[in-house]
Every structure is written in C-alpha cells, then in structure tokens.
C-alpha cells in the first residue's frame, strides 16, 4: 500500500497542476476569442487523439515496462508545458499552438493513464481494489475543487506564466515519485507475447478478448450506455444552469464545489466501509443513485434543491467507479490489462464524443425553441419544467437522468451482468488451483 500511496500522491499533484493549466487555458482562449466554439475545439483536440491512440496504447502498455511509460507520459506533458510557456513568454503563442499542445499531451496521457491503472493489480491484493480505486476518484474530485479555485485566484496574480510553472513543477514531482519506487511488472508469458509481430491482431486483441466473454461484454455495453447518458446531460449542464440563473457564475461554482465534496465523502465512505461484497451491486446501485440525484436536479428550479441533489448524485460516483474498476481488475489478467482496458477507454470516449455532438444541436435547435412560451412542447411540459431559456435543456437533462436510472435498474434483468462475479472466474483462479 505504501508504494501505491507514494505514486498516487505524485499523480494527484500532477492532476491538480494540469487542472489549473486547463482552467487557465480556457480563460486565455475566452479573453482572446470570446467564442464558445474555440473553447469547444480545445476540448475536442484534447480528447480525439485519446480515442485514436487508446488501442495502440493498450498494446504498448502490455509490452513495455509500465513504470517507464508513466515516466515518459509525465515527462512529455511537462516538456509540452515548457514549450507553451516559452511561446507565451516570447509573445508568439497562438490558438493553434494550444490545440497542438493538448493533442500531443492527450496522446501520451492515455499511455500514462493506462500504465497507471494496470499497475494497480500488480501492486495490491484484490481485496483492496475498491479502496485503491476510490483513492483515484479522490484525486479527481479533489482536483475538481482545488484546481479551478486556485487557478481562478492565481490567474489574476501570476498569470498564465505562473500557472504553467506550477504545472511543470507538478510534473517533475510526479516523475520523481515514480522514479523512487519499484512497480512490479506482470510476467511475460505466452498470453501476452504471442503474435507481437502482427500488430493489427494485438490492437484488436482487447475487443476479441471481451467479445468471447459475455459477462465482460455486458460490462462494456453497460459502460457505453451509461457514459452516453451521463455525458449527454453533462454537455448541457453548465449552459442550463447559467440560462436558468441569469448567467450567475457563482451558482455554477457552488454546484461544482457541492459535487466535489460529495465525491470526497463517497471516497471516504468506500475507504471506511470497503464497498459492497458483490461489486456489481456497487455499480448498478451507484448508477441508480446518480440517476435519482440528477432527476431531482432536472426537475428543480432553485439552487436550494440543486446543491443537495448534486452532492448526493456525486457521492455515488466513487462507489460506482471503484466497484466497476475492481471487477475489471479482478477478472482480467494483469498481463493483458493494457489492451483490454484500452478497449474500455475507447468505448467510453466514443460514447462521450457522440453524446456531446448530439446534445448541443438537440438543445439549440429543437428543445429550447419548443419550450419557449409559444413553443410546441410548452403546453405539455411547461407545467413541470417551466418555459423560457433553459427549460428545453432541463427537459433533455431530465431525460438523460432518467436514462441513467433505467440503465442501473435494467442491469439486474440480465444474468450475464448481475452474476458477472460468479460466471467469470478471477484472473488468479487458475494460479490458485495449481498451487
């Protein structure tokens, strides 16, 4: 556990530094262009390379030393940050430079992230997988509170230069923590060395591995549909809140803090309790809890209800996520986790991208006009969601939230999913039998 805590601490500092830089970049882009599209493209250039790189990254992670891959990932991100710092300091920084920078970071980030996540099963016994995964959620939720707050305060004091320097220092700290520890590597056996010369087969290995295991395939489908429903709502969440509050950024910030605190409480709950004995219950009940919280959020029209609803919804994510991670870590052999987890990442990234592409036009061109006082849906749904700006997005948000609830409930209808821990043996079962 000590080794993981050291690595986790370094990665947490790095995540906070990257979060601060991302927030500062968003402010800089807005000050430069005053265009929402420019900010949206910034996010697209950060995510799209990860979709394309993930299958190759899985192959790389299973073949090479995961400790060194983590070091390379953080080092390249640090070098890119230095390049942006130099461009900005010499007044040569342009928008396309940032797009290129986050694209390069995205490529190496997916390698680093897969190397980090697949190292858990080689460092920790499986009974601690849920607790360890919850600590990773703590890093994410902690960053969601700390990074925007610090960046918002420091941007006006030390500017983009100062925040980039902090980010670079955070990368150095992350690399130093990894350098100082030993990360066990999975043994290279026939399971993961066969046909390495046929790189196409290796890239598609994760898909084939999951496809012939119905329970893992069910988990993959579950991840896709839930991610789609969640990110569909997430994509319209901020504009919906701003529209309903008259562009009150303070309310949006308060809700972000409530979500972060809820996530941290969820992490503490998992670490003290250990999670459900049946991990799949943590996944499905967590989805149901998230859906219920967001349904209440979508129906409400006041921050007095939004804040506790957001807190309760976010509290479920560490339970959901740590339980899901524990199942995958327990059922997939560490020797092939890179390729299998890369497949999972591709599926969730595609679901997220499709959700973002669909939700915006639906809100702008169909539901928002339909929920205006004279709109076609106003007489039917206006008494529930109100009419005017933001009401159409509230309808869409409610639909996506209801989808999350139904996805969690429907999981219990499929035996391949609800009995995944019984139907699929742990990856160490054969080893235990030989002993």
XYZ file of C-alpha atoms in Angstrom:
435
model
C 0.000 0.000 0.000
C 2.908 2.364 0.752
C 4.198 2.211 -2.826
C 0.782 2.959 -4.263
C 0.257 5.898 -1.872
C 3.572 7.432 -2.986
C 2.649 7.096 -6.668
C -0.912 8.272 -6.001
C 0.366 11.382 -4.216
C 2.572 12.295 -7.168
C -0.224 11.728 -9.663
C -2.660 13.747 -7.540
C -0.323 16.748 -7.507
C 0.106 16.383 -11.276
C -3.675 16.196 -11.828
C -4.175 19.394 -9.817
C -1.427 21.143 -11.799
C -2.939 20.019 -15.106
C -6.402 21.081 -13.932
C -5.107 24.553 -13.089
C -3.479 24.860 -16.510
C -6.617 23.671 -18.309
C -8.696 26.253 -16.438
C -6.159 28.990 -17.219
C -6.072 27.994 -20.903
C -9.871 28.268 -21.024
C -9.727 31.806 -19.608
C -6.940 32.767 -22.030
C -8.858 31.406 -25.040
C -12.013 33.257 -23.969
C -10.107 36.520 -23.486
C -8.542 36.059 -26.920
C -11.591 34.999 -28.957
C -14.804 35.383 -26.896
C -16.022 32.323 -28.821
C -17.590 29.231 -27.266
C -16.577 27.259 -30.371
C -12.901 27.975 -29.738
C -13.210 26.554 -26.222
C -15.157 23.547 -27.503
C -12.421 22.845 -30.064
C -9.859 22.983 -27.262
C -11.706 20.130 -25.545
C -12.103 18.220 -28.819
C -8.381 18.388 -29.627
C -7.627 17.110 -26.123
C -9.998 14.134 -26.390
C -9.942 12.994 -30.031
C -6.262 11.877 -30.028
C -7.020 9.720 -26.993
C -9.760 7.901 -28.919
C -7.352 7.176 -31.772
C -4.381 6.337 -29.552
C -6.036 4.139 -26.918
C -5.922 0.807 -28.857
C -2.231 1.313 -29.669
C -1.570 2.460 -26.097
C -3.022 -0.773 -24.735
C -0.642 -2.779 -26.921
C 2.302 -0.648 -25.742
C 1.378 -0.909 -22.053
C 1.221 -4.713 -22.207
C 4.588 -4.934 -23.958
C 6.746 -2.353 -22.192
C 7.713 -1.534 -18.614
C 4.756 0.323 -17.096
C 6.884 2.334 -14.694
C 8.902 3.805 -17.560
C 5.750 4.506 -19.562
C 4.349 6.521 -16.654
C 7.596 8.480 -16.505
C 7.584 9.108 -20.265
C 3.947 10.248 -20.198
C 4.507 12.793 -17.428
C 7.829 13.928 -18.926
C 6.368 14.634 -22.372
C 3.465 16.542 -20.812
C 5.984 18.600 -18.851
C 8.057 19.331 -21.968
C 4.927 20.433 -23.843
C 4.057 22.766 -20.951
C 7.575 24.231 -21.145
C 7.145 24.807 -24.894
C 3.848 26.633 -24.322
C 5.481 28.691 -21.566
C 8.295 29.764 -23.903
C 5.865 30.653 -26.694
C 3.721 32.716 -24.340
C 6.708 34.432 -22.714
C 8.028 35.497 -26.134
C 4.525 36.598 -27.231
C 4.374 34.034 -30.024
C 1.618 31.837 -28.571
C -1.318 31.344 -30.926
C -4.536 29.384 -30.585
C -3.388 26.559 -32.855
C -0.324 26.096 -30.645
C -2.618 25.231 -27.733
C -4.663 22.846 -29.863
C -1.478 21.062 -30.939
C -0.128 21.053 -27.378
C -3.190 19.414 -25.819
C -3.359 16.921 -28.706
C 0.224 15.796 -28.011
C -0.449 15.661 -24.283
C -3.604 13.630 -24.951
C -1.637 11.000 -26.878
C 0.845 10.458 -24.063
C -1.758 10.938 -21.334
C -3.688 7.857 -22.460
C -0.484 5.774 -22.321
C 0.384 7.123 -18.879
C -3.139 6.609 -17.565
C -3.330 3.003 -18.801
C 0.107 2.227 -17.356
C -1.019 3.686 -14.025
C -4.367 1.857 -13.874
C -2.947 -1.512 -14.955
C -0.184 -1.309 -12.333
C -2.723 -1.469 -9.502
C -3.260 -5.224 -9.841
C 0.494 -5.875 -9.634
C 0.938 -3.730 -6.512
C -2.158 -4.553 -4.465
C -4.095 -7.688 -3.404
C -7.550 -7.857 -4.962
C -9.417 -7.298 -1.676
C -8.075 -3.715 -1.729
C -9.007 -2.898 -5.344
C -12.140 -0.936 -4.368
C -10.284 1.159 -1.784
C -7.394 1.869 -4.147
C -9.741 2.818 -6.990
C -11.648 5.132 -4.661
C -8.393 6.989 -3.913
C -8.060 7.687 -7.618
C -11.550 9.201 -7.522
C -10.433 11.275 -4.528
C -7.647 12.719 -6.677
C -10.102 13.604 -9.439
C -12.723 15.138 -7.144
C -10.108 16.930 -5.062
C -8.703 18.414 -8.244
C -12.184 19.488 -9.389
C -12.427 21.632 -6.243
C -8.834 22.793 -5.773
C -7.666 23.382 -9.365
C -10.357 25.849 -10.555
C -10.297 27.699 -7.240
C -6.507 28.116 -7.210
C -6.331 28.930 -10.909
C -9.127 31.486 -10.615
C -7.321 33.245 -7.759
C -3.781 32.977 -9.131
C -4.533 33.829 -12.770
C -5.025 37.496 -11.934
C -1.898 37.497 -9.745
C 0.737 35.395 -11.537
C -0.966 34.986 -14.903
C -0.616 32.109 -17.347
C 3.166 32.072 -16.890
C 2.964 31.398 -13.164
C 0.326 28.691 -13.544
C 2.367 26.950 -16.259
C 5.389 26.968 -13.942
C 3.280 25.346 -11.207
C 2.138 22.708 -13.714
C 5.722 21.971 -14.774
C 6.772 21.576 -11.132
C 3.852 19.187 -10.588
C 5.046 17.016 -13.493
C 8.554 16.934 -12.018
C 7.115 15.871 -8.666
C 5.062 13.096 -10.301
C 8.083 11.753 -12.199
C 10.218 11.858 -9.042
C 7.724 9.801 -7.031
C 7.573 7.118 -9.731
C 11.361 7.029 -10.066
C 11.723 6.437 -6.337
C 9.622 3.260 -6.103
C 9.567 -0.258 -7.530
C 6.495 -1.151 -9.575
C 6.150 -4.930 -10.109
C 5.685 -5.933 -13.727
C 3.446 -8.791 -14.924
C 5.393 -11.780 -16.195
C 5.727 -12.002 -19.957
C 4.185 -15.337 -20.880
C 2.541 -16.796 -23.966
C -0.654 -14.978 -23.010
C 0.766 -11.612 -23.945
C 3.788 -12.317 -26.112
C 2.204 -14.345 -28.863
C 1.928 -12.739 -32.319
C 3.522 -9.447 -31.265
C 4.766 -9.198 -34.837
C 1.150 -8.959 -36.000
C 0.387 -5.547 -34.539
C -3.113 -5.399 -36.021
C -4.119 -8.533 -34.121
C -2.647 -7.084 -30.947
C -4.564 -3.819 -31.332
C -7.842 -5.721 -31.728
C -6.950 -8.244 -29.027
C -8.933 -6.400 -26.350
C -12.094 -6.453 -28.464
C -11.788 -10.175 -29.157
C -10.987 -10.963 -25.514
C -14.116 -9.177 -24.296
C -16.381 -10.415 -27.103
C -15.947 -14.107 -26.187
C -16.725 -13.417 -22.519
C -20.432 -12.481 -22.294
C -20.151 -11.001 -18.807
C -17.298 -8.668 -19.786
C -19.173 -7.763 -22.962
C -22.191 -6.884 -20.819
C -19.944 -4.690 -18.634
C -18.623 -2.974 -21.764
C -22.121 -2.280 -23.097
C -23.146 -1.006 -19.661
C -20.177 1.384 -19.632
C -21.091 2.671 -23.097
C -24.773 3.375 -22.461
C -24.209 4.908 -19.015
C -21.364 7.126 -20.244
C -23.527 8.264 -23.157
C -26.447 9.129 -20.867
C -24.220 10.859 -18.300
C -22.171 12.918 -20.761
C -25.304 13.818 -22.717
C -26.579 15.556 -19.585
C -23.150 16.887 -18.656
C -22.739 18.621 -22.025
C -25.806 20.818 -21.403
C -25.416 21.113 -17.622
C -23.415 24.371 -17.452
C -25.400 26.320 -20.081
C -28.632 25.064 -18.494
C -27.652 26.342 -15.042
C -26.435 29.662 -16.461
C -29.621 30.090 -18.511
C -31.871 29.331 -15.540
C -29.965 31.647 -13.171
C -29.391 34.619 -15.454
C -25.710 33.776 -16.043
C -24.911 33.540 -12.330
C -21.409 32.017 -12.334
C -21.406 31.900 -8.526
C -24.209 29.330 -8.544
C -22.268 27.233 -11.060
C -19.176 27.406 -8.863
C -21.150 26.475 -5.749
C -22.601 23.454 -7.547
C -19.100 22.382 -8.625
C -17.972 22.556 -5.006
C -21.016 20.558 -3.870
C -20.202 17.887 -6.451
C -16.573 17.777 -5.368
C -17.455 17.498 -1.679
C -19.982 14.765 -2.462
C -17.322 12.837 -4.344
C -14.843 13.156 -1.480
C -17.455 11.949 1.022
C -18.108 8.980 -1.270
C -14.392 8.164 -1.311
C -14.170 8.340 2.484
C -17.244 6.114 2.730
C -15.691 3.474 0.462
C -12.378 3.550 2.337
C -14.010 3.116 5.741
C -16.615 0.589 4.607
C -14.868 -1.250 1.793
C -17.836 -1.286 -0.571
C -20.426 -3.906 -1.445
C -19.483 -7.562 -1.106
C -20.979 -8.054 -4.573
C -19.151 -5.408 -6.584
C -21.805 -5.383 -9.294
C -24.286 -4.083 -6.698
C -21.988 -1.110 -6.193
C -22.003 -0.486 -9.951
C -25.749 -0.802 -10.557
C -26.948 0.811 -7.317
C -24.419 3.591 -7.882
C -25.924 4.248 -11.310
C -29.403 4.272 -9.799
C -28.249 6.735 -7.124
C -26.640 9.035 -9.701
C -29.798 8.936 -11.823
C -32.102 9.725 -8.897
C -29.996 12.692 -7.811
C -29.908 14.125 -11.305
C -33.635 13.554 -11.883
C -34.317 15.724 -8.832
C -31.822 18.281 -10.167
C -33.550 18.376 -13.565
C -36.995 18.871 -12.042
C -35.912 21.574 -9.592
C -35.711 25.271 -10.379
C -33.762 26.571 -7.385
C -30.188 26.220 -6.079
C -31.654 25.266 -2.688
C -32.539 21.889 -4.227
C -29.778 21.744 -6.846
C -26.977 21.837 -4.271
C -28.049 18.814 -2.140
C -29.102 16.941 -5.309
C -25.669 17.494 -6.838
C -23.976 16.432 -3.597
C -26.000 13.204 -3.367
C -25.521 12.377 -7.035
C -21.740 12.826 -6.900
C -21.492 10.812 -3.689
C -22.416 7.727 -5.738
C -19.642 8.032 -8.316
C -16.769 6.716 -6.166
C -18.971 3.761 -5.177
C -19.898 3.112 -8.803
C -16.435 3.687 -10.230
C -14.397 1.819 -7.626
C -16.724 -1.189 -7.832
C -16.507 -1.214 -11.624
C -12.706 -0.908 -11.561
C -12.466 -3.722 -9.021
C -14.427 -6.088 -11.285
C -12.225 -5.397 -14.304
C -9.009 -5.626 -12.268
C -10.117 -8.906 -10.687
C -11.360 -10.597 -13.859
C -8.678 -9.562 -16.378
C -5.147 -10.961 -16.204
C -2.583 -8.201 -15.464
C -0.547 -9.379 -18.458
C -3.258 -8.235 -20.889
C -4.947 -5.453 -18.940
C -3.413 -2.754 -21.133
C -5.144 -3.940 -24.301
C -8.414 -4.820 -22.574
C -8.614 -1.562 -20.594
C -7.741 0.367 -23.770
C -10.834 -1.137 -25.389
C -12.929 0.013 -22.433
C -11.451 3.506 -22.718
C -12.137 3.718 -26.459
C -15.764 2.699 -25.923
C -16.355 5.291 -23.194
C -14.563 8.039 -25.147
C -16.670 7.308 -28.239
C -19.847 7.359 -26.128
C -18.797 10.693 -24.642
C -17.926 12.231 -28.011
C -21.205 11.128 -29.628
C -23.192 12.443 -26.649
C -21.538 15.864 -26.878
C -22.098 16.044 -30.647
C -25.807 15.180 -30.360
C -26.838 17.063 -27.217
C -25.856 20.567 -28.345
C -27.854 20.663 -31.595
C -30.845 18.973 -29.923
C -30.863 21.655 -27.238
C -30.242 24.642 -29.538
C -32.490 23.773 -32.455
C -35.251 21.534 -31.098
C -35.889 21.531 -27.348
C -35.055 25.140 -26.449
C -37.351 26.594 -29.163
C -40.032 24.014 -28.300
C -40.020 25.094 -24.632
C -40.380 28.811 -25.284
C -43.761 30.237 -24.142
C -45.200 29.773 -27.642
C -43.296 26.541 -28.374
C -44.832 23.200 -29.321
C -43.861 21.439 -26.070
C -44.685 24.304 -23.702
C -48.372 23.344 -23.219
C -47.381 19.733 -22.462
C -44.245 20.071 -20.329
C -44.273 23.710 -19.288
C -46.083 23.000 -16.013
C -43.224 20.695 -14.991
C -40.107 22.394 -16.364
C -41.319 25.936 -16.896
C -40.890 27.858 -20.134
C -38.243 30.184 -21.476
C -34.454 29.994 -21.588
C -33.030 26.821 -20.086
C -36.325 24.927 -19.935
C -35.629 22.913 -23.080
C -32.235 21.918 -21.709
C -33.908 20.957 -18.422
C -36.144 18.534 -20.351
C -33.117 16.956 -22.034
C -31.262 16.805 -18.711
C -34.218 15.032 -17.112
C -34.377 12.523 -19.992
C -30.656 11.716 -19.677
C -31.014 11.373 -15.886
C -33.990 9.047 -16.261
C -31.871 7.052 -18.701
C -29.156 6.597 -16.057
C -31.715 5.367 -13.531
C -33.223 2.893 -16.015
C -29.789 1.647 -17.083
C -28.928 0.815 -13.469
C -32.268 -0.904 -12.878
C -32.168 -2.871 -16.147
C -28.753 -4.264 -15.261
C -30.425 -6.595 -12.773
C -32.549 -8.065 -15.590
C -29.538 -9.632 -17.327
C -27.909 -12.620 -15.642
C -24.629 -12.187 -17.533
C -24.343 -8.790 -15.853
C -25.821 -9.263 -12.389
C -23.826 -12.521 -11.901
C -20.602 -11.329 -13.542
C -18.569 -12.163 -10.433
C -19.918 -15.735 -10.378
C -19.930 -16.543 -14.090
C -16.438 -15.198 -14.793
C -13.516 -16.593 -12.748
C -10.941 -14.274 -11.202
C -7.756 -13.990 -13.228
C -5.789 -15.682 -10.425
C -8.183 -18.653 -10.084
C -6.102 -20.971 -12.256
C -2.952 -19.997 -10.407
C -4.635 -20.768 -7.096
C -5.737 -24.179 -8.377
C -2.201 -25.063 -9.463
C -0.940 -24.192 -6.004
